[in-house]
Short mmCIF file of C-alpha atoms and ligand atoms in Angstrom, two decimals:
data_model
loop_
_atom_site.label_atom_id
_atom_site.label_comp_id
_atom_site.label_asym_id
_atom_site.label_seq_id
_atom_site.Cartn_x
_atom_site.Cartn_y
_atom_site.Cartn_z
CA MET A 1 -28.52 -36.18 12.88
CA LEU A 2 -27.79 -37.26 9.34
CA ILE A 3 -24.80 -35.62 7.72
CA GLU A 4 -27.07 -34.56 4.83
CA THR A 5 -29.32 -32.65 7.24
CA PHE A 6 -26.31 -31.13 8.94
CA LEU A 7 -24.95 -29.84 5.63
CA ARG A 8 -28.33 -28.54 4.47
CA LYS A 9 -28.61 -26.48 7.66
CA GLN A 10 -25.00 -25.32 7.51
CA LEU A 11 -25.35 -24.19 3.91
CA GLY A 12 -28.66 -22.50 4.71
CA LEU A 13 -30.48 -24.25 1.89
CA LYS A 14 -34.18 -23.50 1.49
CA ALA A 15 -35.10 -24.37 -2.07
CA HIS A 16 -32.37 -27.01 -2.34
CA THR A 17 -31.49 -30.12 -0.41
CA VAL A 18 -28.52 -32.42 0.10
CA LYS A 19 -29.39 -35.76 -1.54
CA LYS A 20 -26.45 -37.81 -0.43
CA VAL A 21 -22.88 -37.51 0.82
CA GLU A 22 -20.21 -39.84 -0.48
CA GLU A 23 -16.76 -40.35 0.88
CA THR A 24 -13.83 -41.15 -1.38
CA GLU A 25 -10.18 -41.37 -0.48
CA LYS A 26 -9.56 -37.72 -1.32
CA TYR A 27 -12.92 -35.96 -1.00
CA MET A 28 -16.31 -35.78 0.56
CA MET A 29 -18.88 -35.31 -2.21
CA ALA A 30 -22.22 -33.76 -1.40
CA ASP A 31 -24.86 -34.05 -4.11
CA ILE A 32 -27.30 -31.18 -4.05
CA ASP A 33 -30.67 -31.14 -5.77
CA ARG A 34 -33.66 -28.90 -6.01
CA LEU A 35 -36.17 -29.37 -3.20
CA GLY A 36 -39.55 -30.30 -4.68
CA SER A 37 -40.99 -27.43 -6.64
CA ARG A 38 -39.86 -24.59 -4.39
CA LEU A 39 -39.19 -21.43 -6.34
CA LEU A 40 -35.61 -20.65 -7.34
CA ARG A 41 -34.18 -17.15 -7.59
CA CYS A 42 -32.78 -15.38 -10.62
CA GLY A 43 -28.98 -15.17 -10.47
CA VAL A 44 -29.01 -11.55 -11.61
CA CYS A 45 -31.85 -9.84 -9.75
CA ARG A 46 -32.60 -12.53 -7.13
CA GLN A 47 -36.29 -12.41 -7.93
CA ARG A 48 -38.20 -15.70 -7.43
CA CYS A 49 -39.02 -17.28 -10.79
CA ARG A 50 -41.82 -19.73 -11.62
CA LYS A 51 -40.49 -21.21 -14.80
CA VAL A 52 -37.44 -23.41 -15.21
CA HIS A 53 -36.04 -23.12 -18.72
CA SER A 54 -33.49 -25.93 -18.69
CA VAL A 55 -31.01 -27.86 -16.58
CA CYS A 56 -27.27 -27.14 -17.06
CA LYS A 57 -24.48 -29.65 -16.79
CA ARG A 58 -23.11 -30.51 -13.40
CA ARG A 59 -20.88 -28.04 -11.63
CA GLU A 60 -18.68 -28.46 -8.57
CA TRP A 61 -17.79 -26.08 -5.73
CA ARG A 62 -15.04 -26.46 -3.18
CA ASP A 63 -16.09 -25.89 0.43
CA LEU A 64 -14.22 -25.93 3.75
CA SER A 65 -12.79 -29.33 4.65
CA MET A 66 -14.68 -31.85 6.78
CA ARG A 67 -11.88 -32.68 9.18
CA LYS A 68 -9.17 -33.90 6.79
CA LEU A 69 -11.23 -34.31 3.63
CA PRO A 70 -12.10 -31.38 1.36
CA LEU A 71 -15.83 -31.08 0.87
CA ILE A 72 -17.13 -30.73 -2.66
CA LEU A 73 -20.65 -29.70 -3.56
CA ARG A 74 -22.12 -31.04 -6.81
CA TYR A 75 -25.20 -29.64 -8.45
CA ARG A 76 -26.82 -29.18 -11.86
CA PRO A 77 -27.84 -25.51 -11.96
CA ARG A 78 -31.20 -24.57 -13.45
CA ARG A 79 -31.68 -21.86 -16.00
CA LEU A 80 -34.74 -19.81 -15.19
CA GLU A 81 -37.03 -17.59 -17.16
CA CYS A 82 -36.87 -14.38 -15.17
CA PRO A 83 -39.65 -11.90 -15.99
CA ARG A 84 -37.17 -9.04 -15.66
CA CYS A 85 -33.88 -10.44 -16.99
CA GLY A 86 -34.85 -13.20 -19.44
CA VAL A 87 -33.25 -16.64 -19.32
CA ARG A 88 -30.63 -16.67 -16.57
CA VAL A 89 -28.80 -19.17 -14.40
CA GLU A 90 -30.25 -19.39 -10.90
CA ASP A 91 -28.79 -17.80 -7.78
CA PHE A 92 -26.80 -20.15 -5.52
CA PRO A 93 -27.26 -19.61 -1.81
CA TRP A 94 -23.77 -21.04 -1.18
CA ALA A 95 -21.61 -19.17 -3.73
CA GLU A 96 -21.17 -16.11 -5.91
CA PRO A 97 -22.36 -16.61 -9.51
CA TRP A 98 -19.04 -17.44 -11.18
CA SER A 99 -17.12 -18.67 -8.19
CA ARG A 100 -15.85 -22.24 -7.95
CA THR A 101 -15.51 -22.05 -4.17
CA THR A 102 -18.30 -21.53 -1.67
CA ARG A 103 -18.70 -18.20 0.04
CA THR A 104 -17.57 -19.70 3.36
CA LEU A 105 -14.35 -21.04 1.86
CA SER A 106 -13.72 -17.83 -0.09
CA ASN A 107 -14.01 -15.76 3.07
CA ALA A 108 -11.75 -18.10 5.04
CA VAL A 109 -9.17 -17.83 2.26
CA ALA A 110 -9.53 -14.04 2.13
CA VAL A 111 -9.02 -13.72 5.90
CA LEU A 112 -5.87 -15.85 5.84
CA ALA A 113 -4.51 -14.01 2.79
CA ARG A 114 -4.34 -10.85 4.91
CA GLU A 115 -1.67 -12.55 7.04
CA LEU A 116 0.07 -14.97 4.69
CA SER A 117 1.38 -14.83 1.15
CA TRP A 118 -0.95 -16.02 -1.59
CA GLN A 119 1.24 -19.09 -2.02
CA GLY A 120 1.09 -19.86 1.70
CA THR A 121 -2.68 -19.41 1.80
CA ALA A 122 -3.11 -21.68 -1.21
CA ARG A 123 -1.03 -24.39 0.44
CA GLN A 124 -3.04 -24.13 3.64
CA TYR A 125 -6.35 -24.75 1.85
CA GLY A 126 -5.12 -27.15 -0.82
CA LEU A 127 -5.90 -24.67 -3.60
CA ASN A 128 -3.66 -23.28 -6.30
CA TRP A 129 -2.20 -19.78 -6.33
CA LYS A 130 -4.54 -18.64 -9.08
CA SER A 131 -7.65 -19.55 -7.12
CA VAL A 132 -6.41 -17.50 -4.17
CA ALA A 133 -5.65 -14.58 -6.51
CA THR A 134 -9.18 -14.78 -7.91
CA ILE A 135 -10.73 -14.94 -4.43
CA VAL A 136 -8.71 -11.97 -3.11
CA LYS A 137 -9.41 -9.84 -6.17
CA ARG A 138 -13.12 -10.61 -5.93
CA ALA A 139 -13.12 -9.78 -2.20
CA VAL A 140 -11.36 -6.47 -2.92
CA ARG A 141 -13.84 -5.57 -5.63
CA TYR A 142 -16.70 -6.32 -3.24
CA GLY A 143 -15.01 -4.42 -0.41
CA LEU A 144 -14.39 -1.32 -2.51
CA ARG A 145 -18.02 -1.27 -3.60
CA HIS A 146 -19.35 -1.71 -0.09
CA ARG A 147 -16.93 0.18 2.16
CA LYS A 148 -18.06 3.20 4.11
CA ARG A 149 -16.93 6.54 2.76
CA PRO A 150 -16.92 9.09 5.59
CA PRO A 151 -15.69 12.63 4.89
CA VAL A 152 -11.91 12.88 4.63
CA HIS A 153 -10.00 15.85 6.05
CA MET A 154 -6.32 14.97 6.11
CA ILE A 155 -4.64 12.73 3.61
CA GLY A 156 -1.09 11.62 2.97
CA ILE A 157 0.12 10.87 -0.54
CA ASP A 158 3.15 8.65 -0.82
CA GLU A 159 4.89 6.45 -3.35
CA VAL A 160 5.94 2.83 -3.04
CA SER A 161 8.30 1.10 -5.40
CA ARG A 162 7.63 -2.17 -7.06
CA ARG A 163 10.39 -4.35 -8.50
CA LYS A 164 13.43 -2.71 -6.88
CA GLY A 165 12.54 0.89 -7.58
CA GLN A 166 11.84 0.54 -11.26
CA VAL A 167 8.10 1.03 -11.07
CA TYR A 168 6.26 3.28 -8.67
CA LEU A 169 2.78 3.13 -7.26
CA THR A 170 1.02 5.99 -5.51
CA VAL A 171 -0.76 5.29 -2.24
CA VAL A 172 -3.17 7.66 -0.51
CA TYR A 173 -3.90 7.36 3.21
CA ASP A 174 -6.51 8.88 5.45
CA LEU A 175 -4.18 10.27 8.13
CA GLU A 176 -6.96 10.65 10.71
CA ARG A 177 -8.32 7.13 10.52
CA ARG A 178 -4.94 5.66 9.50
CA VAL A 179 -6.34 3.64 6.69
CA LEU A 180 -5.44 3.21 3.05
CA LEU A 181 -7.85 5.02 0.73
CA TRP A 182 -6.51 4.44 -2.73
CA VAL A 183 -3.72 2.95 -4.82
CA GLY A 184 -2.67 4.27 -8.23
CA ASP A 185 -0.76 2.57 -10.96
CA ASP A 186 2.04 5.14 -11.28
CA ARG A 187 3.10 8.48 -9.80
CA THR A 188 2.31 10.67 -12.79
CA GLU A 189 -0.38 13.34 -12.78
CA GLU A 190 -2.44 11.24 -15.18
CA ALA A 191 -2.28 8.16 -12.96
CA VAL A 192 -3.18 9.92 -9.70
CA LYS A 193 -5.92 12.17 -11.09
CA PRO A 194 -8.64 9.47 -10.73
CA PHE A 195 -8.21 9.62 -6.96
CA PHE A 196 -9.62 13.16 -6.97
CA THR A 197 -12.06 12.83 -9.85
CA GLU A 198 -13.39 9.30 -9.24
CA GLU A 199 -12.60 8.03 -5.74
CA LEU A 200 -13.24 11.29 -3.88
CA GLY A 201 -15.23 13.22 -6.46
CA PRO A 202 -15.51 17.02 -6.52
CA ARG A 203 -17.81 17.25 -3.49
CA ARG A 204 -15.63 15.25 -1.10
CA SER A 205 -12.45 16.84 -2.49
CA ARG A 206 -13.74 20.15 -1.17
CA THR A 207 -13.70 18.92 2.44
CA LEU A 208 -9.97 18.16 2.27
CA GLN A 209 -8.03 20.41 4.67
CA VAL A 210 -4.47 19.11 4.59
CA VAL A 211 -2.59 17.06 2.04
CA CYS A 212 0.76 15.76 3.22
CA MET A 213 3.24 14.71 0.53
CA ASP A 214 6.72 14.72 -0.92
CA MET A 215 7.90 17.69 -2.98
CA TRP A 216 6.70 16.12 -6.18
CA ALA A 217 5.29 18.50 -8.76
CA ALA A 218 2.64 16.13 -10.13
CA TYR A 219 1.02 15.65 -6.72
CA ALA A 220 1.09 19.34 -5.84
CA LYS A 221 -0.50 20.30 -9.13
CA LEU A 222 -3.31 17.80 -8.63
CA VAL A 223 -4.11 19.21 -5.20
CA ARG A 224 -4.13 22.77 -6.56
CA ASP A 225 -6.42 21.72 -9.41
CA HIS A 226 -8.86 19.48 -7.57
CA ALA A 227 -8.81 20.35 -3.87
CA ARG A 228 -8.44 24.10 -3.73
CA ASN A 229 -9.39 24.37 -0.06
CA ALA A 230 -6.62 22.06 1.02
CA GLN A 231 -3.30 23.20 2.46
CA ILE A 232 -0.34 21.41 0.94
CA LEU A 233 2.15 20.30 3.57
CA PHE A 234 5.46 18.86 2.45
CA ASP A 235 6.14 15.83 4.53
CA ARG A 236 8.76 16.14 7.26
CA PHE A 237 10.13 12.64 6.67
CA HIS A 238 10.60 13.28 2.99
CA ILE A 239 12.36 16.60 3.60
CA VAL A 240 14.76 14.95 6.06
CA LYS A 241 15.35 12.20 3.55
CA HIS A 242 16.37 14.76 0.90
CA LEU A 243 18.63 16.42 3.48
CA ASN A 244 20.37 13.14 4.28
CA GLU A 245 20.80 12.49 0.59
CA ALA A 246 22.53 15.87 0.29
CA VAL A 247 25.00 14.87 3.02
CA ASP A 248 25.67 11.57 1.25
CA ALA A 249 26.14 13.31 -2.09
CA ALA A 250 28.58 15.78 -0.52
CA ARG A 251 30.62 12.87 0.85
CA ARG A 252 30.64 11.07 -2.51
CA GLU A 253 31.61 14.23 -4.35
CA LEU A 254 34.53 14.82 -2.02
CA TRP A 255 35.70 11.23 -2.50
CA ARG A 256 35.45 11.59 -6.27
CA ARG A 257 37.57 14.72 -6.28
CA LEU A 258 40.46 13.05 -4.48
CA THR A 259 43.14 11.54 -6.70
CA ALA A 260 44.04 7.89 -6.34
CA LYS A 261 47.13 8.83 -4.33
CA GLU A 262 45.14 11.04 -2.01
CA ARG A 263 42.64 8.25 -1.46
CA THR A 264 45.36 5.96 -0.18
CA THR A 265 46.46 8.67 2.25
CA PHE A 266 42.88 9.00 3.37
CA LYS A 267 42.38 5.30 4.01
CA GLY A 268 43.29 3.94 7.40
CA THR A 269 43.79 7.38 8.92
CA ARG A 270 41.02 7.24 11.45
CA TRP A 271 43.55 6.47 14.20
CA LEU A 272 45.14 9.86 13.52
CA LEU A 273 41.98 11.56 14.72
CA LEU A 274 41.74 9.39 17.80
CA LYS A 275 45.32 9.85 18.95
CA ASN A 276 46.28 12.72 21.25
CA PRO A 277 47.75 15.48 19.04
CA TRP A 278 50.77 16.01 21.34
CA ASN A 279 51.77 12.39 20.82
CA LEU A 280 51.96 12.78 17.07
CA LYS A 281 55.28 12.91 15.27
CA GLY A 282 56.11 15.63 12.77
CA HIS A 283 55.02 13.86 9.58
CA GLN A 284 51.91 12.55 11.34
CA LYS A 285 50.95 16.10 12.33
CA GLU A 286 51.28 17.08 8.71
CA ARG A 287 49.05 14.23 7.65
CA LEU A 288 46.45 15.18 10.22
CA SER A 289 46.27 18.78 9.07
CA THR A 290 45.86 17.62 5.46
CA LEU A 291 43.10 15.34 6.61
CA VAL A 292 41.30 18.12 8.44
CA ARG A 293 41.61 20.41 5.43
CA TRP A 294 40.20 17.77 3.11
CA ASN A 295 37.41 17.06 5.55
CA ALA A 296 36.31 20.66 5.89
CA PRO A 297 33.46 20.31 3.35
CA LEU A 298 32.12 17.32 5.26
CA VAL A 299 32.21 19.21 8.51
CA ARG A 300 30.28 22.05 6.89
CA ALA A 301 27.75 19.55 5.56
CA TRP A 302 27.33 18.02 8.96
CA TYR A 303 26.83 21.40 10.65
CA LEU A 304 24.29 22.44 8.04
CA LYS A 305 22.35 19.25 8.54
CA GLU A 306 22.20 19.66 12.31
CA ALA A 307 21.25 23.33 12.06
CA PHE A 308 18.43 22.58 9.66
CA GLN A 309 16.76 20.17 12.07
CA LEU A 310 16.06 23.05 14.50
CA PHE A 311 13.33 24.14 12.11
CA TRP A 312 11.02 21.39 13.36
CA THR A 313 11.08 22.74 16.92
CA TYR A 314 9.83 26.29 16.24
CA LYS A 315 6.28 27.09 17.23
CA GLN A 316 6.01 30.68 16.00
CA PRO A 317 5.70 30.95 12.22
CA TRP A 318 7.85 34.08 11.90
CA ARG A 319 10.71 32.52 13.88
CA ALA A 320 10.55 29.36 11.82
CA GLU A 321 10.58 31.38 8.64
CA GLN A 322 13.52 33.48 9.83
CA HIS A 323 15.48 30.34 10.68
CA LEU A 324 14.74 28.74 7.34
CA THR A 325 15.64 31.85 5.33
CA LYS A 326 18.95 32.17 7.15
CA TRP A 327 19.64 28.50 6.70
CA ILE A 328 18.91 28.64 2.98
CA ASN A 329 21.29 31.58 2.60
CA SER A 330 24.14 29.84 4.37
CA ALA A 331 23.51 26.64 2.38
CA MET A 332 23.71 28.64 -0.83
CA ARG A 333 27.09 30.02 0.29
CA SER A 334 28.38 26.62 1.43
CA LYS A 335 30.13 25.70 -1.83
CA LEU A 336 28.46 22.31 -1.51
CA GLU A 337 26.55 21.59 -4.71
CA PRO A 338 24.10 19.06 -3.20
CA PHE A 339 23.21 21.54 -0.46
CA LYS A 340 22.69 24.34 -2.94
CA LYS A 341 20.28 22.13 -4.81
CA PHE A 342 18.47 21.19 -1.63
CA ALA A 343 18.23 24.84 -0.58
CA GLN A 344 16.81 25.81 -3.96
CA MET A 345 14.24 23.06 -3.63
CA LEU A 346 13.23 24.38 -0.20
CA ARG A 347 13.03 27.95 -1.46
CA SER A 348 10.60 27.05 -4.21
CA HIS A 349 8.46 24.98 -1.84
CA LEU A 350 8.32 27.32 1.17
CA ASP A 351 4.54 27.73 1.02
CA GLY A 352 4.18 24.03 1.77
CA ILE A 353 7.00 23.77 4.33
CA LEU A 354 6.29 26.69 6.65
CA PRO A 355 2.74 25.53 7.57
CA TRP A 356 4.48 22.82 9.64
CA THR A 357 4.56 25.16 12.66
CA LYS A 358 0.76 25.26 12.64
CA ILE A 359 -0.17 21.79 11.42
CA ARG A 360 2.44 19.38 12.83
CA LEU A 361 1.33 16.45 10.73
CA SER A 362 3.38 13.99 8.75
CA ASN A 363 3.13 10.73 6.91
CA GLY A 364 5.10 9.21 9.78
CA ALA A 365 1.69 8.30 11.21
CA VAL A 366 1.25 5.75 8.45
CA GLU A 367 4.90 4.66 8.28
CA GLY A 368 3.81 1.24 9.59
CA MET A 369 1.46 0.85 6.65
CA ASN A 370 4.26 1.62 4.20
CA ASN A 371 6.36 -1.07 5.86
CA LYS A 372 3.46 -3.47 5.59
CA ILE A 373 3.29 -2.82 1.84
CA LYS A 374 7.02 -3.53 1.57
CA SER A 375 6.56 -6.83 3.40
CA ILE A 376 3.64 -7.76 1.14
CA SER A 377 5.88 -7.23 -1.86
CA HIS A 378 8.72 -9.25 -0.28
CA ARG A 379 6.69 -12.20 0.90
CA SER A 380 5.29 -12.71 -2.58
CA PHE A 381 8.65 -12.42 -4.31
CA GLY A 382 7.45 -9.18 -5.90
CA PHE A 383 4.18 -9.34 -7.74
CA ARG A 384 4.66 -9.71 -11.43
CA THR A 385 1.64 -7.62 -12.36
CA ALA A 386 0.67 -4.28 -10.86
CA GLU A 387 -2.94 -5.45 -10.78
CA ASN A 388 -2.18 -8.27 -8.33
CA PHE A 389 0.08 -6.11 -6.18
CA ILE A 390 -2.55 -3.39 -5.96
CA ALA A 391 -5.21 -5.94 -4.99
CA ALA A 392 -2.94 -7.30 -2.23
CA ILE A 393 -2.27 -3.77 -0.92
CA TYR A 394 -5.97 -2.94 -0.75
CA HIS A 395 -6.67 -6.30 0.84
CA CYS A 396 -4.15 -5.82 3.66
CA CYS A 397 -4.28 -2.07 4.33
CA ALA A 398 -7.71 -0.67 3.42
CA ARG A 399 -9.80 -2.46 6.08
CA LEU A 400 -12.35 -3.50 3.46
CA PRO A 401 -15.49 -5.40 4.47
CA LEU A 402 -15.66 -9.03 3.32
CA PRO A 403 -18.60 -10.39 1.34
CA VAL A 404 -21.51 -11.18 3.67
CA GLU A 405 -22.50 -14.83 3.98
CA ARG A 406 -26.21 -15.20 3.49
ZN1 ZN B 501 -33.79 -11.50 -12.91
#
């Protein structure tokens, strides 16, 4: 079989043909031409058109490599007089209208870009970074237009940081199907609102049953405004994170209160706690008791933390509530500022914390996806623009369909 015939079949050409294939040191060049007077299709509506208006200058498309050599298609596109659209450039069976790579190459690049960085993918296919960015963004746009949109019942809203915690994005997951639904440019009410008004729309917002999230006022307000049937559930992992931060803050506060002299006494005293008390000498005993006295706030913090965690084990709502109320009261009396703050936060968010006994759902189910987003950001040395980062997140986490090859 001639290589021209082989390519014509592979490219699925019907109104075009491969005239000749040339080999240079760096490329394989395939010259494409129109086949006789077969009708070409309008590039906008794909309708067959009788009249050719003019012939454009030659354009080139990159295709997959033929063994070691990149294959390049060359063709002079026709402009057609479409009865519906007017004068338009024809439709190419091998590529999207404005693309400079064939559909086959674009899809191969898109598939690899789910695993590798954009730089790595570009290197693999001998393209530049920008071409890969264009291909991925186009694939994402296609995927978002063509993905299935089944009803959503349980979602998780979370934030991811870009550029070392300076900028935040909001990500929304379908917790049942464990798939990314949406990415927003910020974590403000204004930035996340389009998820409810545009992505879901009022009708699908009504089917939402549970929304799992951090205690972040903007998110809660949006759910109350746009998904009134949904139960807000404050995410277990976020609550525990706040609790751990309170312990850390208590430790830092204690350290700050000590004078420089006291700090030196504190340092290198761990052995005092490990030694048998009856082996301690008089001045060592004194030091130990000072140490224990100073440490008392930390011990209280530690006990509070452990006691709080029991909450997650209760199955009866009234018992869980009783435990939490008692815990909040003792935290308020603990003389530990960070714990008082944490307790106040819990008190004002009880209506979204107590439902845990009935719902038992958390964003932990999509923890892996959050880690994936972190690795996407790392492997690309942090995307400079939010637009590119968002495209990469959709591309790797939303299970979008790729453009179909005709
Ligand atoms: Zn048309």
